[in-house]
């Protein structure tokens, strides 16, 4: 099979939710995934550090793994390091913020959108700015407890449900204090798609849950459809996936399948420096 090699980058293996969405749309494409597990989490780090880590990771995918298109699955890196990544590599780069905001714009009728994300993503206000560009009001909430709960495998657990409800109630109270009636909730972090059932139970009726992973996969598919079709893959060609991680390869192999929805196979360890 030929066709563009699509690089997918995340701070860890949560970004496999984006790869999963990409695979659903492009089941015959070639993917190379890098999880920067040695330097995870990005969500509590500064912009400067996130930009440096993300640029190094992007260069690894393009220069050493021949990626011809980059998908930044990590919301935090998309929010704080998109420009640094674009400067570091000479291939098209797609982050998750714009597609997520676009999908929210398509879903909302009230013009008010809630966003759950990491501390760093919320501090950057990248989602609020992307909403504003579309004439929407974005109410953002940092939900730092959710990533560890998902990594613990507590995706359908009473404690997680309670934590989700607390975050949501706070966000709804903030919205109503600002006179807003949000009717869409953007999952602004790679890990949150695994909490979708819990979130769907917790949101008030009429609130649409928007997965930025799905919205991003759709945008990537649209921008690469011609090249993928021109590669002339036959129905029986399967996707090729190579996975790399900067640490915790065994954990990646063990937990990654939850995010990818299938076995991740063997993961190669790579050293990107400190
Ligand atoms: N991948 C990150 C994100 O989507 C979550 C994990 C982290 O903090 O590194 O924002």
Tab-separated table of C-alpha atoms and ligand atoms in Angstrom:
chain	number	residue	atom	x	y	z
A	1	UNK	CA	0.000	0.000	0.000
A	2	UNK	CA	1.196	3.528	-0.667
A	3	UNK	CA	-0.428	6.860	0.177
A	4	UNK	CA	0.587	9.453	2.713
A	5	UNK	CA	2.135	8.313	5.964
A	6	UNK	CA	0.019	10.002	8.641
A	7	UNK	CA	1.846	10.876	11.847
A	8	UNK	CA	-0.258	11.098	14.999
A	9	UNK	CA	1.236	12.688	18.077
A	10	UNK	CA	0.100	12.729	21.691
A	11	UNK	CA	1.635	13.329	25.092
A	12	UNK	CA	0.770	9.709	25.911
A	13	UNK	CA	-1.517	6.969	24.684
A	14	UNK	CA	-4.804	8.893	25.175
A	15	UNK	CA	-4.328	10.128	21.605
A	16	UNK	CA	-5.099	6.607	20.450
A	17	UNK	CA	-8.755	7.778	20.645
A	18	UNK	CA	-7.926	10.091	17.734
A	19	UNK	CA	-6.121	7.290	15.875
A	20	UNK	CA	-9.200	5.122	16.422
A	21	UNK	CA	-11.420	7.808	14.846
A	22	UNK	CA	-8.924	8.173	11.963
A	23	UNK	CA	-8.928	4.406	11.396
A	24	UNK	CA	-12.723	4.411	11.170
A	25	UNK	CA	-12.546	6.892	8.301
A	26	UNK	CA	-9.341	5.654	6.666
A	27	UNK	CA	-9.182	1.918	7.351
A	28	UNK	CA	-6.460	1.363	4.745
A	29	UNK	CA	-4.080	4.207	5.494
A	30	UNK	CA	-0.607	4.077	7.011
A	31	UNK	CA	-0.183	5.584	10.480
A	32	UNK	CA	2.761	6.198	12.744
A	33	UNK	CA	1.858	7.146	16.321
A	34	UNK	CA	4.123	8.690	18.933
A	35	UNK	CA	3.177	8.942	22.610
A	36	UNK	CA	5.589	11.090	24.609
A	37	UNK	CA	4.941	8.980	27.716
A	38	UNK	CA	8.265	9.902	29.355
A	39	UNK	CA	7.190	13.542	29.605
A	40	UNK	CA	3.460	13.043	30.241
A	41	UNK	CA	1.371	14.821	31.443
A	42	UNK	CA	1.548	17.939	29.288
A	43	UNK	CA	-1.667	19.304	30.827
A	44	UNK	CA	0.062	20.668	33.923
A	45	UNK	CA	3.183	22.088	32.195
A	46	UNK	CA	4.096	25.533	30.888
A	47	UNK	CA	3.662	26.666	27.283
A	48	UNK	CA	7.426	26.861	26.769
A	49	UNK	CA	7.999	23.274	27.877
A	50	UNK	CA	5.013	21.892	25.973
A	51	UNK	CA	6.164	23.678	22.786
A	52	UNK	CA	9.685	22.241	23.103
A	53	UNK	CA	8.488	18.682	23.743
A	54	UNK	CA	5.881	18.841	20.995
A	55	UNK	CA	8.307	20.247	18.389
A	56	UNK	CA	10.840	17.488	19.154
A	57	UNK	CA	8.129	14.855	18.869
A	58	UNK	CA	6.868	16.298	15.580
A	59	UNK	CA	10.403	16.270	14.152
A	60	UNK	CA	10.771	12.617	15.147
A	61	UNK	CA	7.611	11.686	13.221
A	62	UNK	CA	8.501	13.697	10.111
A	63	UNK	CA	12.289	13.377	9.930
A	64	UNK	CA	12.760	9.861	11.298
A	65	UNK	CA	9.462	8.174	10.412
A	66	UNK	CA	8.704	9.942	7.114
A	67	UNK	CA	5.291	11.258	8.157
A	68	UNK	CA	3.870	13.443	5.390
A	69	UNK	CA	0.952	14.800	7.394
A	70	UNK	CA	0.752	15.394	11.150
A	71	UNK	CA	-2.264	15.104	13.388
A	72	UNK	CA	-1.769	16.620	16.834
A	73	UNK	CA	-4.109	14.423	18.852
A	74	UNK	CA	-3.146	16.062	22.137
A	75	UNK	CA	-5.489	18.938	22.982
A	76	UNK	CA	-2.867	20.537	25.221
A	77	UNK	CA	-0.201	20.490	22.482
A	78	UNK	CA	-2.772	21.708	19.928
A	79	UNK	CA	-3.720	24.582	22.232
A	80	UNK	CA	-0.204	25.674	23.206
A	81	UNK	CA	2.237	24.415	20.608
A	82	UNK	CA	0.593	24.363	17.185
A	83	UNK	CA	2.729	27.234	15.897
A	84	UNK	CA	5.934	25.748	17.315
A	85	UNK	CA	5.109	22.444	15.600
A	86	UNK	CA	4.320	24.157	12.297
A	87	UNK	CA	7.662	25.954	12.480
A	88	UNK	CA	9.497	22.721	13.306
A	89	UNK	CA	8.279	20.636	10.369
A	90	UNK	CA	7.509	21.214	6.701
A	91	UNK	CA	4.351	19.112	6.391
A	92	UNK	CA	0.682	20.024	6.946
A	93	UNK	CA	-0.305	19.944	10.617
A	94	UNK	CA	-3.831	19.462	11.963
A	95	UNK	CA	-4.657	20.111	15.615
A	96	UNK	CA	-7.848	19.180	17.426
A	97	UNK	CA	-9.043	22.596	18.646
A	98	UNK	CA	-10.413	24.071	15.413
A	99	UNK	CA	-12.267	20.896	14.345
A	100	UNK	CA	-13.716	20.578	17.878
A	101	UNK	CA	-14.948	24.180	17.840
A	102	UNK	CA	-16.324	23.717	14.333
A	103	UNK	CA	-18.323	20.668	15.417
A	104	UNK	CA	-19.627	22.591	18.430
A	105	UNK	CA	-20.692	25.451	16.147
A	106	UNK	CA	-22.618	22.972	14.015
A	107	UNK	CA	-24.346	21.509	17.081
A	108	UNK	CA	-25.260	24.534	19.205
A	109	UNK	CA	-28.461	26.491	18.836
A	110	UNK	CA	-28.003	28.738	21.890
A	111	UNK	CA	-24.492	29.839	20.828
A	112	UNK	CA	-23.013	28.789	24.180
A	113	UNK	CA	-20.592	25.868	24.435
A	114	UNK	CA	-18.968	24.162	27.433
A	115	UNK	CA	-15.444	22.770	27.142
A	116	UNK	CA	-13.779	20.313	29.529
A	117	UNK	CA	-9.986	20.121	29.203
A	118	UNK	CA	-6.661	20.029	31.040
A	119	UNK	CA	-5.423	22.947	33.135
A	120	UNK	CA	-2.955	24.094	30.464
A	121	UNK	CA	-5.535	23.942	27.655
A	122	UNK	CA	-8.007	25.966	29.708
A	123	UNK	CA	-5.342	28.493	30.752
A	124	UNK	CA	-4.513	29.054	27.061
A	125	UNK	CA	-8.197	29.812	26.297
A	126	UNK	CA	-7.625	28.271	22.866
A	127	UNK	CA	-11.104	26.751	22.773
A	128	UNK	CA	-12.767	29.984	23.937
A	129	UNK	CA	-10.907	31.872	21.189
A	130	UNK	CA	-11.888	29.285	18.552
A	131	UNK	CA	-15.517	29.591	19.734
A	132	UNK	CA	-15.338	33.391	19.629
A	133	UNK	CA	-14.100	33.289	16.018
A	134	UNK	CA	-17.346	31.460	15.215
A	135	UNK	CA	-19.541	33.908	17.116
A	136	UNK	CA	-19.982	31.508	20.063
A	137	UNK	CA	-19.371	31.867	23.783
A	138	UNK	CA	-17.160	29.166	25.272
A	139	UNK	CA	-17.206	28.288	28.983
A	140	UNK	CA	-14.049	26.315	29.804
A	141	UNK	CA	-13.393	24.091	32.793
A	142	UNK	CA	-10.122	22.499	33.847
A	143	UNK	CA	-10.816	18.913	34.958
A	144	UNK	CA	-7.410	17.672	36.198
A	145	UNK	CA	-8.816	14.630	38.019
A	146	UNK	CA	-10.233	13.015	34.904
A	147	UNK	CA	-6.992	11.957	33.148
A	148	UNK	CA	-5.730	9.916	36.146
A	149	UNK	CA	-9.177	8.333	36.615
A	150	UNK	CA	-9.264	7.218	32.990
A	151	UNK	CA	-5.685	5.936	33.173
A	152	UNK	CA	-6.691	3.958	36.245
A	153	UNK	CA	-9.371	2.316	34.101
A	154	UNK	CA	-12.186	3.862	36.161
A	155	UNK	CA	-14.195	4.888	33.123
A	156	UNK	CA	-17.478	3.522	34.443
A	157	UNK	CA	-16.996	3.988	38.156
A	158	UNK	CA	-19.176	5.723	40.766
A	159	UNK	CA	-16.265	7.945	41.845
A	160	UNK	CA	-15.654	9.099	38.274
A	161	UNK	CA	-19.354	9.783	37.786
A	162	UNK	CA	-19.374	11.906	40.933
A	163	UNK	CA	-16.281	13.855	39.868
A	164	UNK	CA	-17.767	14.446	36.412
A	165	UNK	CA	-21.010	15.728	37.967
A	166	UNK	CA	-19.122	18.133	40.238
A	167	UNK	CA	-17.161	19.609	37.311
A	168	UNK	CA	-20.308	19.851	35.204
A	169	UNK	CA	-22.361	21.480	37.958
A	170	UNK	CA	-19.648	24.092	38.490
A	171	UNK	CA	-19.532	24.813	34.772
A	172	UNK	CA	-23.316	25.029	34.497
A	173	UNK	CA	-23.447	27.392	37.497
A	174	UNK	CA	-20.768	29.593	35.894
A	175	UNK	CA	-22.672	29.578	32.611
A	176	UNK	CA	-25.924	30.558	34.185
A	177	UNK	CA	-24.227	33.332	36.221
A	178	UNK	CA	-23.042	34.699	32.870
A	179	UNK	CA	-26.564	34.432	31.455
A	180	UNK	CA	-25.642	31.551	29.124
A	181	UNK	CA	-27.571	28.362	28.342
A	182	UNK	CA	-24.982	26.007	26.846
A	183	UNK	CA	-26.333	23.178	24.717
A	184	UNK	CA	-23.033	21.568	23.657
A	185	UNK	CA	-20.132	20.076	25.602
A	186	UNK	CA	-16.762	19.652	23.878
A	187	UNK	CA	-14.527	16.818	25.099
A	188	UNK	CA	-11.320	18.854	25.008
A	189	UNK	CA	-8.887	16.128	26.055
A	190	UNK	CA	-7.752	12.858	24.500
A	191	UNK	CA	-8.953	10.827	27.497
A	192	UNK	CA	-12.511	12.063	27.686
A	193	UNK	CA	-14.029	10.041	24.811
A	194	UNK	CA	-13.684	7.057	27.159
A	195	UNK	CA	-15.961	8.888	29.579
A	196	UNK	CA	-18.613	9.556	26.981
A	197	UNK	CA	-21.241	7.216	28.509
A	198	UNK	CA	-20.746	8.794	31.961
A	199	UNK	CA	-20.837	12.302	30.498
A	200	UNK	CA	-23.929	11.586	28.450
A	201	UNK	CA	-25.693	10.442	31.601
A	202	UNK	CA	-24.546	13.527	33.506
A	203	UNK	CA	-25.302	16.382	31.069
A	204	UNK	CA	-28.730	18.043	31.174
A	205	UNK	CA	-31.037	16.858	28.409
A	206	UNK	CA	-30.580	18.752	25.172
A	207	UNK	CA	-26.794	19.128	25.634
A	208	UNK	CA	-24.862	17.513	22.745
A	209	UNK	CA	-21.559	15.842	23.623
A	210	UNK	CA	-18.934	16.714	20.995
A	211	UNK	CA	-15.883	14.528	20.530
A	212	UNK	CA	-13.050	16.599	19.062
A	213	UNK	CA	-11.337	13.316	18.049
A	214	UNK	CA	-14.177	12.490	15.660
A	215	UNK	CA	-14.362	16.043	14.328
A	216	UNK	CA	-10.596	16.037	13.704
A	217	UNK	CA	-10.634	12.668	11.947
A	218	UNK	CA	-13.322	13.967	9.620
A	219	UNK	CA	-11.219	17.052	8.749
A	220	UNK	CA	-8.094	14.933	8.137
A	221	UNK	CA	-10.111	12.544	6.000
A	222	UNK	CA	-11.465	15.430	3.892
A	223	UNK	CA	-8.027	16.934	3.360
A	224	UNK	CA	-6.400	13.596	2.477
A	225	UNK	CA	-9.267	11.786	0.747
A	226	UNK	CA	-7.921	12.385	-2.747
A	227	UNK	CA	-4.401	11.232	-1.916
A	228	UNK	CA	-5.671	8.159	-0.069
A	229	UNK	CA	-7.992	7.260	-2.972
A	230	UNK	CA	-5.178	7.844	-5.495
A	231	UNK	CA	-3.035	5.341	-3.584
A	232	UNK	CA	-5.531	2.751	-4.860
A	233	UNK	CA	-5.715	0.541	-1.782
A	234	UNK	CA	-7.878	-2.499	-2.352
A	235	UNK	CA	-10.749	-3.507	-0.038
A	236	UNK	CA	-8.624	-6.198	1.590
A	237	UNK	CA	-5.714	-3.906	2.487
A	238	UNK	CA	-5.611	-3.296	6.233
A	239	UNK	CA	-4.245	-0.177	7.906
A	240	UNK	CA	-0.597	-0.190	8.893
A	241	UNK	CA	0.060	1.144	12.362
A	242	UNK	CA	3.455	1.629	13.976
A	243	UNK	CA	3.519	2.870	17.547
A	244	UNK	CA	6.380	4.540	19.405
A	245	UNK	CA	6.590	5.698	23.007
A	246	UNK	CA	9.290	7.550	24.928
A	247	UNK	CA	8.738	5.445	28.086
A	248	UNK	CA	6.424	2.878	29.719
A	249	UNK	CA	6.128	0.724	26.608
A	250	UNK	CA	4.583	-2.170	28.533
A	251	UNK	CA	1.894	0.101	30.025
A	252	UNK	CA	1.221	1.534	26.547
A	253	UNK	CA	0.759	-1.977	25.152
A	254	UNK	CA	-1.440	-2.998	28.090
A	255	UNK	CA	-3.711	0.054	28.344
A	256	UNK	CA	-3.544	1.334	24.769
A	257	UNK	CA	-6.161	-1.118	23.517
A	258	UNK	CA	-8.806	0.597	25.678
A	259	UNK	CA	-8.203	3.811	23.801
A	260	UNK	CA	-7.662	2.307	20.358
A	261	UNK	CA	-10.489	-0.232	20.576
A	262	UNK	CA	-8.143	-2.974	19.330
A	263	UNK	CA	-4.765	-4.393	20.308
A	264	UNK	CA	-1.953	-1.901	19.752
A	265	UNK	CA	0.621	-4.594	18.997
A	266	UNK	CA	4.235	-4.047	19.892
A	267	UNK	CA	5.348	-0.551	20.741
A	268	UNK	CA	8.895	0.639	20.056
A	269	UNK	CA	10.802	2.637	22.666
A	270	UNK	CA	12.356	5.852	21.420
A	271	UNK	CA	14.603	8.362	23.195
A	272	UNK	CA	13.942	12.008	22.353
A	273	UNK	CA	16.267	13.353	25.016
A	274	UNK	CA	15.320	15.232	28.171
B	1	LIG	N1	-3.207	14.434	25.854
B	1	LIG	C1	-3.583	15.453	26.816
B	1	LIG	C2	-4.686	16.317	26.210
B	1	LIG	O1	-5.412	15.917	25.324
B	1	LIG	C3	-4.038	14.845	28.135
B	1	LIG	C4	-2.917	14.181	28.917
B	1	LIG	C5	-1.813	15.151	29.338
B	1	LIG	O2	-2.066	16.035	30.191
B	1	LIG	O3	-0.713	15.039	28.799
B	1	LIG	O4	-4.835	17.453	26.610
